[in-house]
PDB file of C-alpha atoms in Angstrom:
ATOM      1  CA  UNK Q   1       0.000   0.000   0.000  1.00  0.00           C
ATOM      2  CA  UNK Q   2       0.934   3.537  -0.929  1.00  0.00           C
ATOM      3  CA  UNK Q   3       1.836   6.263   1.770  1.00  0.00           C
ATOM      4  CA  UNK Q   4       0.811   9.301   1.011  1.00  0.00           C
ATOM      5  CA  UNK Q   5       3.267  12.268   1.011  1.00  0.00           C
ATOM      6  CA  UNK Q   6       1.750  15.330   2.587  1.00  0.00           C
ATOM      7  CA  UNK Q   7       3.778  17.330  -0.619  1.00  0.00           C
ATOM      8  CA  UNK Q   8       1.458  15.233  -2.853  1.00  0.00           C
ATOM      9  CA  UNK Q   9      -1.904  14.639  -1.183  1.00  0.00           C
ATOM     10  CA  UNK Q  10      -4.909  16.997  -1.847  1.00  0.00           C
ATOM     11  CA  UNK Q  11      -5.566  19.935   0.549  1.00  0.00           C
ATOM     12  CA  UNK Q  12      -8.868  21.142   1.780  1.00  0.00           C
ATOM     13  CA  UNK Q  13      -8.655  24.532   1.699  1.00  0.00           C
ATOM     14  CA  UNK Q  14     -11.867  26.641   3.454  1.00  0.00           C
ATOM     15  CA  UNK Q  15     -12.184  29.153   1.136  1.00  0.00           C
ATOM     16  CA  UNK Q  16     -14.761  31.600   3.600  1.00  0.00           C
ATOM     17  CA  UNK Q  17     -11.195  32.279   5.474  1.00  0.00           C
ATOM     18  CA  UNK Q  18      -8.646  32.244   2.493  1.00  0.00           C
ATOM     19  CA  UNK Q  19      -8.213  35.704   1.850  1.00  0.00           C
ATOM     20  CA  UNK Q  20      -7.491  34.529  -1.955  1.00  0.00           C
ATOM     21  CA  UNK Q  21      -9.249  32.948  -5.360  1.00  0.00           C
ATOM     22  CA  UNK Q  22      -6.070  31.064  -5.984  1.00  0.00           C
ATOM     23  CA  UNK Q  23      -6.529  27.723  -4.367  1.00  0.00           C
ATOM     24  CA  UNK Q  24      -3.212  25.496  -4.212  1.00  0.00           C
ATOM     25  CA  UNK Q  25      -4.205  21.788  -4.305  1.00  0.00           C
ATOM     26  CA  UNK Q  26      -1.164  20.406  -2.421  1.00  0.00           C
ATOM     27  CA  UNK Q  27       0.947  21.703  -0.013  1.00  0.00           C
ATOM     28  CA  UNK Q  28       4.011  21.631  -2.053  1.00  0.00           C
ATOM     29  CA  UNK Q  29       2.364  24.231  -4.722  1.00  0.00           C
ATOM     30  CA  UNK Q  30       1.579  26.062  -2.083  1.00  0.00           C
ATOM     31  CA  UNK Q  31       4.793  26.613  -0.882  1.00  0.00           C
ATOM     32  CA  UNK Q  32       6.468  27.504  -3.747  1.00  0.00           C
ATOM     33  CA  UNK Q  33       3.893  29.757  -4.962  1.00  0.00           C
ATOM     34  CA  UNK Q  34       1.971  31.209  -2.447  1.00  0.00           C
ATOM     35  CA  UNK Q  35       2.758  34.615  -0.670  1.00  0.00           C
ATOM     36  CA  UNK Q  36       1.438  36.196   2.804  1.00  0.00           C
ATOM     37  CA  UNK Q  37      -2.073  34.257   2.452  1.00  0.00           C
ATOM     38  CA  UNK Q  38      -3.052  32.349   5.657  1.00  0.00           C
ATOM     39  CA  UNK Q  39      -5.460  29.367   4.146  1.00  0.00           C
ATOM     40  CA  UNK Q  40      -7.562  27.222   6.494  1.00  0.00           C
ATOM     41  CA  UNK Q  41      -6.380  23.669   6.558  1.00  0.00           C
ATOM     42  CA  UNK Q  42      -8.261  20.753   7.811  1.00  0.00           C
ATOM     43  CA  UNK Q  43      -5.619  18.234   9.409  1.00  0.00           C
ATOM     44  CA  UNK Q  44      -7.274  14.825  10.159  1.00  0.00           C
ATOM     45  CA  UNK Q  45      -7.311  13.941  13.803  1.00  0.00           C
ATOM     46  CA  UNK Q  46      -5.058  10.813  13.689  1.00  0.00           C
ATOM     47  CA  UNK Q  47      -2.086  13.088  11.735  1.00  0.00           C
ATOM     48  CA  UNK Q  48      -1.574  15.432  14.904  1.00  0.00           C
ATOM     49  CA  UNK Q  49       0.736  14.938  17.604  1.00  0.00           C
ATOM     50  CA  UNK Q  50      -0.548  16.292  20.551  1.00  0.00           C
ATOM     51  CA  UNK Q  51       1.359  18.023  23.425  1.00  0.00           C
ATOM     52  CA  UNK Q  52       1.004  16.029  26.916  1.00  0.00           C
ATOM     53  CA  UNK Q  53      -0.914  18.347  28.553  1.00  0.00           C
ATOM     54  CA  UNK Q  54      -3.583  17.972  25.972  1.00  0.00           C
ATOM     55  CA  UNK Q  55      -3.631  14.755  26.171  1.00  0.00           C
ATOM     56  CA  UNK Q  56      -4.562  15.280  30.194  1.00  0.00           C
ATOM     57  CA  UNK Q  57      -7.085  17.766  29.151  1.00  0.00           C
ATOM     58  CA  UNK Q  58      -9.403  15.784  26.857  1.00  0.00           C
ATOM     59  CA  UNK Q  59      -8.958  12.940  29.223  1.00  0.00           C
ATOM     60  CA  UNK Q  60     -10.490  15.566  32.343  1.00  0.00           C
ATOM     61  CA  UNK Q  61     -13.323  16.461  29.739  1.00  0.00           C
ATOM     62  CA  UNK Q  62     -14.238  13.462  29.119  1.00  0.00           C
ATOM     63  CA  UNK Q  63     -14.736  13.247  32.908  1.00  0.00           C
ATOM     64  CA  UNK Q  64     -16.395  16.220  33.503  1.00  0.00           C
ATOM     65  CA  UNK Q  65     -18.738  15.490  30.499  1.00  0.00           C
ATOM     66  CA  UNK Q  66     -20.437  12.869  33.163  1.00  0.00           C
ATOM     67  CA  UNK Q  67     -20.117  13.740  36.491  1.00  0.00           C
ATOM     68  CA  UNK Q  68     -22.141  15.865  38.811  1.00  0.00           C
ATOM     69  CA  UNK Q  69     -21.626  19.523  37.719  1.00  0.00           C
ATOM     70  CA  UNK Q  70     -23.273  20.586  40.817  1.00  0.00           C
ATOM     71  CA  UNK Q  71     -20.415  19.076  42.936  1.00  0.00           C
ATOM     72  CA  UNK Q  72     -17.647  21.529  44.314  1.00  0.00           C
ATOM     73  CA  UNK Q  73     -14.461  21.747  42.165  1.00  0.00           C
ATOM     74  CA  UNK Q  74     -12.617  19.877  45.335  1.00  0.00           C
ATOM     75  CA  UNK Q  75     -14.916  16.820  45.132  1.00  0.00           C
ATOM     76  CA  UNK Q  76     -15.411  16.702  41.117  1.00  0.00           C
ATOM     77  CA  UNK Q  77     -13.218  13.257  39.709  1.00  0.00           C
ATOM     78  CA  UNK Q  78     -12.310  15.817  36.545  1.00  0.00           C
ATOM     79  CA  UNK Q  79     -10.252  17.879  38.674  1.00  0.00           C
ATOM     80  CA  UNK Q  80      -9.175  15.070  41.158  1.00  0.00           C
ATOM     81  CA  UNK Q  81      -7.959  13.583  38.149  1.00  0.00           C
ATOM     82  CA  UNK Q  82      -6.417  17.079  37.085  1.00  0.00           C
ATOM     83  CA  UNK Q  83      -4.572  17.794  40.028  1.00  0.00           C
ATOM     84  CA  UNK Q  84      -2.987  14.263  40.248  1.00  0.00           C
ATOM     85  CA  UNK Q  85      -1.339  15.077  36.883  1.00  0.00           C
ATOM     86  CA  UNK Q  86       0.556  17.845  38.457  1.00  0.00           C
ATOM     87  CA  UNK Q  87       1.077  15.806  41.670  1.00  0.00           C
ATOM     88  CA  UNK Q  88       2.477  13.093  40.480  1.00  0.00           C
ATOM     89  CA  UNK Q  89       4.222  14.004  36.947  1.00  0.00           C
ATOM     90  CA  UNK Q  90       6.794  16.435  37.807  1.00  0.00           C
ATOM     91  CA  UNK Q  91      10.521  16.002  35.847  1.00  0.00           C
ATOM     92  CA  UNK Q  92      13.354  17.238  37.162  1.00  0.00           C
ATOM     93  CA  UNK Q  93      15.634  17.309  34.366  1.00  0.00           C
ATOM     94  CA  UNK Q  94      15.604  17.646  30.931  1.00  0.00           C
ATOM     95  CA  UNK Q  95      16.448  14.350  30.280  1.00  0.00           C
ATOM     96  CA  UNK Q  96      13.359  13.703  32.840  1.00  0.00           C
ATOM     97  CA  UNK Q  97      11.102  15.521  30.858  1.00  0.00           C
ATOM     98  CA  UNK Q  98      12.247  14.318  27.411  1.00  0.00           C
ATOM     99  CA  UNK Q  99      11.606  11.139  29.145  1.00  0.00           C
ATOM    100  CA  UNK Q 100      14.533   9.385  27.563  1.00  0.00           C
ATOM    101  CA  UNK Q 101      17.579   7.528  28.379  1.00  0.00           C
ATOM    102  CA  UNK Q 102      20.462   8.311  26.993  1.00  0.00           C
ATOM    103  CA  UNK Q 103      23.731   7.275  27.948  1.00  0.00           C
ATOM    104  CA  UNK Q 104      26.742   8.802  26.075  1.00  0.00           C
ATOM    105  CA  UNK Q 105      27.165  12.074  26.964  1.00  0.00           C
ATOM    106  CA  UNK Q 106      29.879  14.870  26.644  1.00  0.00           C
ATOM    107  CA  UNK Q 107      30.592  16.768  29.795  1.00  0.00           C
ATOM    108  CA  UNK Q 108      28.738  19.732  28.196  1.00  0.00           C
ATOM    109  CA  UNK Q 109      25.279  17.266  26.941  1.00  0.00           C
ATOM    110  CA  UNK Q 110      25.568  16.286  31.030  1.00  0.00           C
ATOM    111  CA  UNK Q 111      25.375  19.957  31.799  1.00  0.00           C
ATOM    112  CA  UNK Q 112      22.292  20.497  29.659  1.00  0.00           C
ATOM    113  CA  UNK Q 113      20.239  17.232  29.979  1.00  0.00           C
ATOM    114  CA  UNK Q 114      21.238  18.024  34.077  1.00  0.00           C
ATOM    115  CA  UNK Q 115      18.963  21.553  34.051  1.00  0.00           C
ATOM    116  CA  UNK Q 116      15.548  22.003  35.263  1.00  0.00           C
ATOM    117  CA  UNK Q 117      12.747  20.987  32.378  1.00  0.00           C
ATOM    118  CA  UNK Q 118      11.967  24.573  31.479  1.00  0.00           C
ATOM    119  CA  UNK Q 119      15.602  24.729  29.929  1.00  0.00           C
ATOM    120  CA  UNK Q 120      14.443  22.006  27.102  1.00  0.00           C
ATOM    121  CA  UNK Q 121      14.800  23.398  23.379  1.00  0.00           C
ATOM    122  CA  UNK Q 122      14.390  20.465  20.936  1.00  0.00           C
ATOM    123  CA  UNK Q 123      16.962  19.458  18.260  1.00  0.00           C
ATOM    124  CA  UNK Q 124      14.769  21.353  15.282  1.00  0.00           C
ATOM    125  CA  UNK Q 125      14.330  24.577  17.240  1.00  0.00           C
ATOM    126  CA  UNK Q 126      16.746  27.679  16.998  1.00  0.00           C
ATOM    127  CA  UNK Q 127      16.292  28.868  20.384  1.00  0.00           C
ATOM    128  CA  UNK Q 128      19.350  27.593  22.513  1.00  0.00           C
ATOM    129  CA  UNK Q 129      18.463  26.100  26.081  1.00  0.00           C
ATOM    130  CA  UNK Q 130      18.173  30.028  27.750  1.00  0.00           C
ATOM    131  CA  UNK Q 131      16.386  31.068  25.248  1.00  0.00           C
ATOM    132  CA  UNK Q 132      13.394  28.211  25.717  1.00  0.00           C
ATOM    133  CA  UNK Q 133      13.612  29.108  29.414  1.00  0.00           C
ATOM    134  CA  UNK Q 134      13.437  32.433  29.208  1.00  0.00           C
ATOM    135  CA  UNK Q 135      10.451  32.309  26.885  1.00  0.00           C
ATOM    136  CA  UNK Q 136       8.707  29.948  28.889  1.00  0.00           C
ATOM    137  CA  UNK Q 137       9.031  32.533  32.064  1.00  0.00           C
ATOM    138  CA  UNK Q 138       8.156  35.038  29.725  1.00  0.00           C
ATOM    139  CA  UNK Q 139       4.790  33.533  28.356  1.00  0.00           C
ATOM    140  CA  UNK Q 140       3.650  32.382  31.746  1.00  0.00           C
ATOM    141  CA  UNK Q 141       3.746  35.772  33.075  1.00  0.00           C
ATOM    142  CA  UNK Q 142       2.004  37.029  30.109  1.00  0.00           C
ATOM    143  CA  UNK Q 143      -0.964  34.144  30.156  1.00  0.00           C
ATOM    144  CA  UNK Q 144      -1.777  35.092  34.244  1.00  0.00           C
ATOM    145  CA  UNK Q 145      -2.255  38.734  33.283  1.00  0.00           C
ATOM    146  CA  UNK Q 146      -4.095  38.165  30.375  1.00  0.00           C
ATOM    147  CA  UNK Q 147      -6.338  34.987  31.520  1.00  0.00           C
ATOM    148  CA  UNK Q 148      -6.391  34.979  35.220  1.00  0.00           C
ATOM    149  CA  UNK Q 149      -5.782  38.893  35.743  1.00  0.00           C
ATOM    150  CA  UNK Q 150      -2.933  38.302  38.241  1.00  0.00           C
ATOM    151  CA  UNK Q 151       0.819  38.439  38.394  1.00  0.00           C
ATOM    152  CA  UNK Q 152       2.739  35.087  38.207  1.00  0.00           C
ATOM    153  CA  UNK Q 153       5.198  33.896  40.979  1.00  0.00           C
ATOM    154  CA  UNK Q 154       7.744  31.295  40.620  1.00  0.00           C
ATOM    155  CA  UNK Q 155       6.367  29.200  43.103  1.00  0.00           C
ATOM    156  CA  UNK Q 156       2.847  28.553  40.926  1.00  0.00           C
ATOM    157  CA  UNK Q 157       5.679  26.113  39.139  1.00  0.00           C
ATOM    158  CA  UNK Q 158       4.458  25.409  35.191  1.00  0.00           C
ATOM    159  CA  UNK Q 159       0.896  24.995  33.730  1.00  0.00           C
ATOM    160  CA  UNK Q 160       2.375  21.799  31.501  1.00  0.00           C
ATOM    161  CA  UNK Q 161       3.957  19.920  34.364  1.00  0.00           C
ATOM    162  CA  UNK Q 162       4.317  19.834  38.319  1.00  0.00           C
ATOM    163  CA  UNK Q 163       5.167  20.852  41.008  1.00  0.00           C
ATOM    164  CA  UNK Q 164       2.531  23.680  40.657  1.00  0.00           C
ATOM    165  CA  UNK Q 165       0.755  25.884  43.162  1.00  0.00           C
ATOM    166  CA  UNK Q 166      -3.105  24.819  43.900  1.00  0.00           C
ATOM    167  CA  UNK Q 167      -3.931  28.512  42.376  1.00  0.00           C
ATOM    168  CA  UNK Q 168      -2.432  27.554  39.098  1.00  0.00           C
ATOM    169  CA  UNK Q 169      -3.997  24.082  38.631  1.00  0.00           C
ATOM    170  CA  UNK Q 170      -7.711  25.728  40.061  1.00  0.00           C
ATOM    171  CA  UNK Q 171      -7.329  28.485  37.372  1.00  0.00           C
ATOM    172  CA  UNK Q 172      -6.155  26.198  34.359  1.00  0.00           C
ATOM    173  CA  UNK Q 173      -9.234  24.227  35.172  1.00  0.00           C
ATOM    174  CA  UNK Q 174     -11.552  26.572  35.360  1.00  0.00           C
ATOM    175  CA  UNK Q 175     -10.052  27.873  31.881  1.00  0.00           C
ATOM    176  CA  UNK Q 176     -10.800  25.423  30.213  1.00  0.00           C
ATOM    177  CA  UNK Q 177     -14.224  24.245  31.774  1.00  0.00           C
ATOM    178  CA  UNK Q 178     -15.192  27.652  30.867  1.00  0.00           C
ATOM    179  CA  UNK Q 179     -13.976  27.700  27.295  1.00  0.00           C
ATOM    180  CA  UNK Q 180     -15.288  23.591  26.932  1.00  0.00           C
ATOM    181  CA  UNK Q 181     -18.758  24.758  28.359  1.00  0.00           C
ATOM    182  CA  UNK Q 182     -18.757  28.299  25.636  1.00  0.00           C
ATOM    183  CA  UNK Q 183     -18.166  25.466  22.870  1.00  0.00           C
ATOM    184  CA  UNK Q 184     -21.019  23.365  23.547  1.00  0.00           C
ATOM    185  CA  UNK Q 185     -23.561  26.299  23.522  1.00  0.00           C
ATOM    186  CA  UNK Q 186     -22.164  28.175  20.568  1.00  0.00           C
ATOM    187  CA  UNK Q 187     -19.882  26.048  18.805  1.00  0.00           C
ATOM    188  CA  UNK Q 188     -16.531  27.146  17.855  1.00  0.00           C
ATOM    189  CA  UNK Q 189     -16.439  30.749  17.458  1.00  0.00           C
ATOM    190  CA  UNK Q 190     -14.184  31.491  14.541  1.00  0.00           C
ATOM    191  CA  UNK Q 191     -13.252  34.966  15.146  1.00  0.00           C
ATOM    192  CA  UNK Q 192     -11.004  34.043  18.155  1.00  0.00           C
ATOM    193  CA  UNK Q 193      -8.747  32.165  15.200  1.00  0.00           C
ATOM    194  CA  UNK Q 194      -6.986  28.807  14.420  1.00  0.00           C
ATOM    195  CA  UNK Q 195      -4.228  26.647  15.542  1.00  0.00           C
ATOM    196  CA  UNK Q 196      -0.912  27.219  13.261  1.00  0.00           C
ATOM    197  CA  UNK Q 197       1.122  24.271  12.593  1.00  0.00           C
ATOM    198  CA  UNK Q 198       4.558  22.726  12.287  1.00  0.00           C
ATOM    199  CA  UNK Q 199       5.123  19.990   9.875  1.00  0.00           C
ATOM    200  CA  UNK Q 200       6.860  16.673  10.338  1.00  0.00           C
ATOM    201  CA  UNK Q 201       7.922  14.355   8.055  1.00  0.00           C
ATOM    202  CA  UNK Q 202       9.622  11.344   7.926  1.00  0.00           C
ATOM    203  CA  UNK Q 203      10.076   8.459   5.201  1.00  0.00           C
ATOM    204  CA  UNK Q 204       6.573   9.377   3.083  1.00  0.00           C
ATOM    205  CA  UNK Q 205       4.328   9.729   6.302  1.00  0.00           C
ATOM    206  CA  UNK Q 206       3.951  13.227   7.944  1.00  0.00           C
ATOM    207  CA  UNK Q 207       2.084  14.526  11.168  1.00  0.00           C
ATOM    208  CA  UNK Q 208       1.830  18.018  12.668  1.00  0.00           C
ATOM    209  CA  UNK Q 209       1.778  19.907  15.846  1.00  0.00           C
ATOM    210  CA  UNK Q 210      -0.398  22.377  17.044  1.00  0.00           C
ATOM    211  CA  UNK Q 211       0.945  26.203  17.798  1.00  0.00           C
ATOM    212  CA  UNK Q 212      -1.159  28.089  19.823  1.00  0.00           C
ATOM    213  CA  UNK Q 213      -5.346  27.219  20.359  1.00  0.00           C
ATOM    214  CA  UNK Q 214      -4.270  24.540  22.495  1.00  0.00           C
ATOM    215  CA  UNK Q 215      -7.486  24.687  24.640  1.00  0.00           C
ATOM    216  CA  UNK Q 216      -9.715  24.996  21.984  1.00  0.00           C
ATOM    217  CA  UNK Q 217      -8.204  22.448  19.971  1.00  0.00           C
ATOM    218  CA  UNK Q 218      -8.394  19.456  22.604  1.00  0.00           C
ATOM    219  CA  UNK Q 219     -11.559  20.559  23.261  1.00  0.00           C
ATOM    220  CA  UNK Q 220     -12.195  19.664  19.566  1.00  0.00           C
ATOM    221  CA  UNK Q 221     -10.614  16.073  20.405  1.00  0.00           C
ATOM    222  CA  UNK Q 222     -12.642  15.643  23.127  1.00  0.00           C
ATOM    223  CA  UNK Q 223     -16.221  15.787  21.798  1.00  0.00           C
ATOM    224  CA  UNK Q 224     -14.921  14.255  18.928  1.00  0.00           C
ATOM    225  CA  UNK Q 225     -14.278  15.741  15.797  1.00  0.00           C
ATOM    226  CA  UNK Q 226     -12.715  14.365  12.979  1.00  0.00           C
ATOM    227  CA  UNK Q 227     -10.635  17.356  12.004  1.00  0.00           C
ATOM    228  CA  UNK Q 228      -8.915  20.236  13.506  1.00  0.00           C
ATOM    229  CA  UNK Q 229      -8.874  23.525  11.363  1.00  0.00           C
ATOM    230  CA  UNK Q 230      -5.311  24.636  11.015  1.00  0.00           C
ATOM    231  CA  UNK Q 231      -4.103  27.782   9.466  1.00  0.00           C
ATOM    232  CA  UNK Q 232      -1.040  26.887   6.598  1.00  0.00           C
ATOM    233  CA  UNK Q 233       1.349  29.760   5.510  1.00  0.00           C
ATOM    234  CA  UNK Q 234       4.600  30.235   3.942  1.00  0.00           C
ATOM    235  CA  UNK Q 235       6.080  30.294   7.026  1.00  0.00           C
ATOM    236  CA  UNK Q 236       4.750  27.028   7.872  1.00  0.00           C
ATOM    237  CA  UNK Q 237       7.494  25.148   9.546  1.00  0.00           C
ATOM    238  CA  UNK Q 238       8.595  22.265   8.065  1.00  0.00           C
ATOM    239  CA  UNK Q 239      10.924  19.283   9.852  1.00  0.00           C
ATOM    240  CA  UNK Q 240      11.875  16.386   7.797  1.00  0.00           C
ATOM    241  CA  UNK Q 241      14.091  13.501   9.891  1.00  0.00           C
ATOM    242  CA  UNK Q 242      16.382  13.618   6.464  1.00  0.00           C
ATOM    243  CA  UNK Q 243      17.793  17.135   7.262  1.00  0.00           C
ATOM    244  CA  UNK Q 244      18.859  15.627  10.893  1.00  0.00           C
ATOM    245  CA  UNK Q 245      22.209  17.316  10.561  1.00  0.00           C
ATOM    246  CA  UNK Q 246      21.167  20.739   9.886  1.00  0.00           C
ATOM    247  CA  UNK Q 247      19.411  21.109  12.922  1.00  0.00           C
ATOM    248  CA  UNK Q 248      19.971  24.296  14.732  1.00  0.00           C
ATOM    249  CA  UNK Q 249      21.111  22.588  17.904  1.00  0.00           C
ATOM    250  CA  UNK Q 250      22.741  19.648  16.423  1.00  0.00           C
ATOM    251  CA  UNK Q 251      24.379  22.123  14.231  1.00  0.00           C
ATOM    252  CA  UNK Q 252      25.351  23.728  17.811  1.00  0.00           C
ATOM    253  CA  UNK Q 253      25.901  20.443  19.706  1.00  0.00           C
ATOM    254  CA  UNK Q 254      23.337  20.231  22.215  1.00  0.00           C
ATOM    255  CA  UNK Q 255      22.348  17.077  20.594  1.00  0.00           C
ATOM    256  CA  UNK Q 256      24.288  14.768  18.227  1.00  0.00           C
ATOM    257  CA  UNK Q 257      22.595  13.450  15.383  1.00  0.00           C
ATOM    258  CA  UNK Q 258      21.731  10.182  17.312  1.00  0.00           C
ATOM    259  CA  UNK Q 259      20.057  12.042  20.086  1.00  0.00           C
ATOM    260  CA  UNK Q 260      18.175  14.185  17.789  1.00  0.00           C
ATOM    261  CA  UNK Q 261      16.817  11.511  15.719  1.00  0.00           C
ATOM    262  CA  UNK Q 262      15.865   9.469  18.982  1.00  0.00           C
ATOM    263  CA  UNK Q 263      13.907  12.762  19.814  1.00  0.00           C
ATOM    264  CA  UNK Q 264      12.172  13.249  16.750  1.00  0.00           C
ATOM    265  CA  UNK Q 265      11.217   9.388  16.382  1.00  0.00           C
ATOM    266  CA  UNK Q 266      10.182   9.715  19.793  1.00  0.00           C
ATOM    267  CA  UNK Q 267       8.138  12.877  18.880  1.00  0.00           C
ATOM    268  CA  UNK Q 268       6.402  11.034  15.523  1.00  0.00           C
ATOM    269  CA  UNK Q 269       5.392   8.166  17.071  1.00  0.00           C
ATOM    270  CA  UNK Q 270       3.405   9.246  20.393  1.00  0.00           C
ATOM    271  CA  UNK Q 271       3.468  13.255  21.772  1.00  0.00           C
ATOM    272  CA  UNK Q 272       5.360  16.304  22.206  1.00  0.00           C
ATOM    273  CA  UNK Q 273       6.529  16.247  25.983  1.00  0.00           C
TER     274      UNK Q 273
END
């Protein structure tokens, strides 16, 4: 049987939120022809790799969606079972979060896969291990201000991993809740935007990740729908296992080619960490 190659296949392009006549029918005409035109791409469920803590969120919804709603957060089993995430998954390494095992190190790969979690930057990313962590610190403070209207400490930990404070893990649930309860009365509301993607390929078979419209999009997964919208642009980012040794931080040794590709095949075949 034939694989398809995501540079070959047929797009479905939603043409209400092109912004353009010209329709590309694959993604490889699209690349090399298209310019600043966001087009709405519908990415089959089973093609997306999804980030762990989505993976913990449509498993709480599917909770919540029978249970008691008139129970007290403290007592409901969707946030029992939200909370234990955070109690009981918290790395304390990069190598800990990466949640591999590798053995042959350098002095300065010890250094690096020895650092708190936040410091993780993945082979195919150009932002060196400070720059992940400060970017991390960076977009928590900016999400409490914006979504929970206070001022982040250190001590509230991370909202994709534990040790966090009870605040954080109340007000992440009640996020989504809130936005999970907005979708089943009005349905998706457009206007607020869709996930962007990064592309991964390996061999002929490709998957992508989500970037950004996390909530919304495992709430998508989670009352089952077949497809997530996705927005595809020229700056679509595009990993292929083949161009292992250009990788910004192979190229800088963080990781050696072996590492990387034990990352990435980790990454294609279950979830971003």
């Amino acid at each position: 049987m034939k694989k398809e190659s995501l540079f070959t296949i047929p797009i479905e392009i939603d043409l209400r939120f092109s912004g353009s006549s010209l329709t590309p029918t694959n993604v490889l005409e699209f690349k090399s022809k298209q310019r600043d035109i966001n087009y709405i791409l519908n990415i089959p469920k089973d093609k997306i790799i999804l980030r762990k803590i989505m993976e913990v969120w449509i498993e709480m919804l599917e909770i919540r969606a029978n249970e008691n709603i008139d129970l007290k957060i403290e007592e409901r089993p969707s946030f029992l079972f939200f909370k234990n995430y955070f109690d009981t998954y918290q790395p304390k390494t990069v190598m800990e979060r990466l949640e591999l095992e590798i053995k042959s190190l350098n002095e300065h790969q010890k250094e690096y896969f020895s650092k708190p979690p936040l410091y993780t930057t993945f082979p195919w990313v150009d932002q060196s291990p400070d720059e992940e962590y400060n970017m991390y610190l960076g977009f928590m403070k900016k999400e409490f201000e914006e979504h929970h209207g206070k001022a982040y400490i250190a001590e509230d930990g991370w909202k994709g991993f534990g040790p966090a404070s009870n605040r954080l893990i109340e007000m992440e649930y009640n996020r989504i809740i809130n936005i999970y309860e907005s979708i089943l009365k009005h349905g998706y509301i457009e206007k607020f935007g869709f996930p962007f993607i990064e592309i991964y390929i390996k061999d002929n078979e490709y998957k992508v990740t989500l970037e950004g419209a996390w909530h919304r999009s495992a709430i998508l997964f989670a009352i089952e729908t077949d497809s997530i919208p996705t927005v595809l642009n020229t700056n679509t980012n595009i990993i292929n296992s083949k161009d292992v040794e250009n990788w910004p931080q192979v190229l800088s040794k963080v990781y050696s080619k072996e590492q990387a590709l034990e990352i990435f095949n980790d990454t294609f075949s279950s979830s971003l960490k």
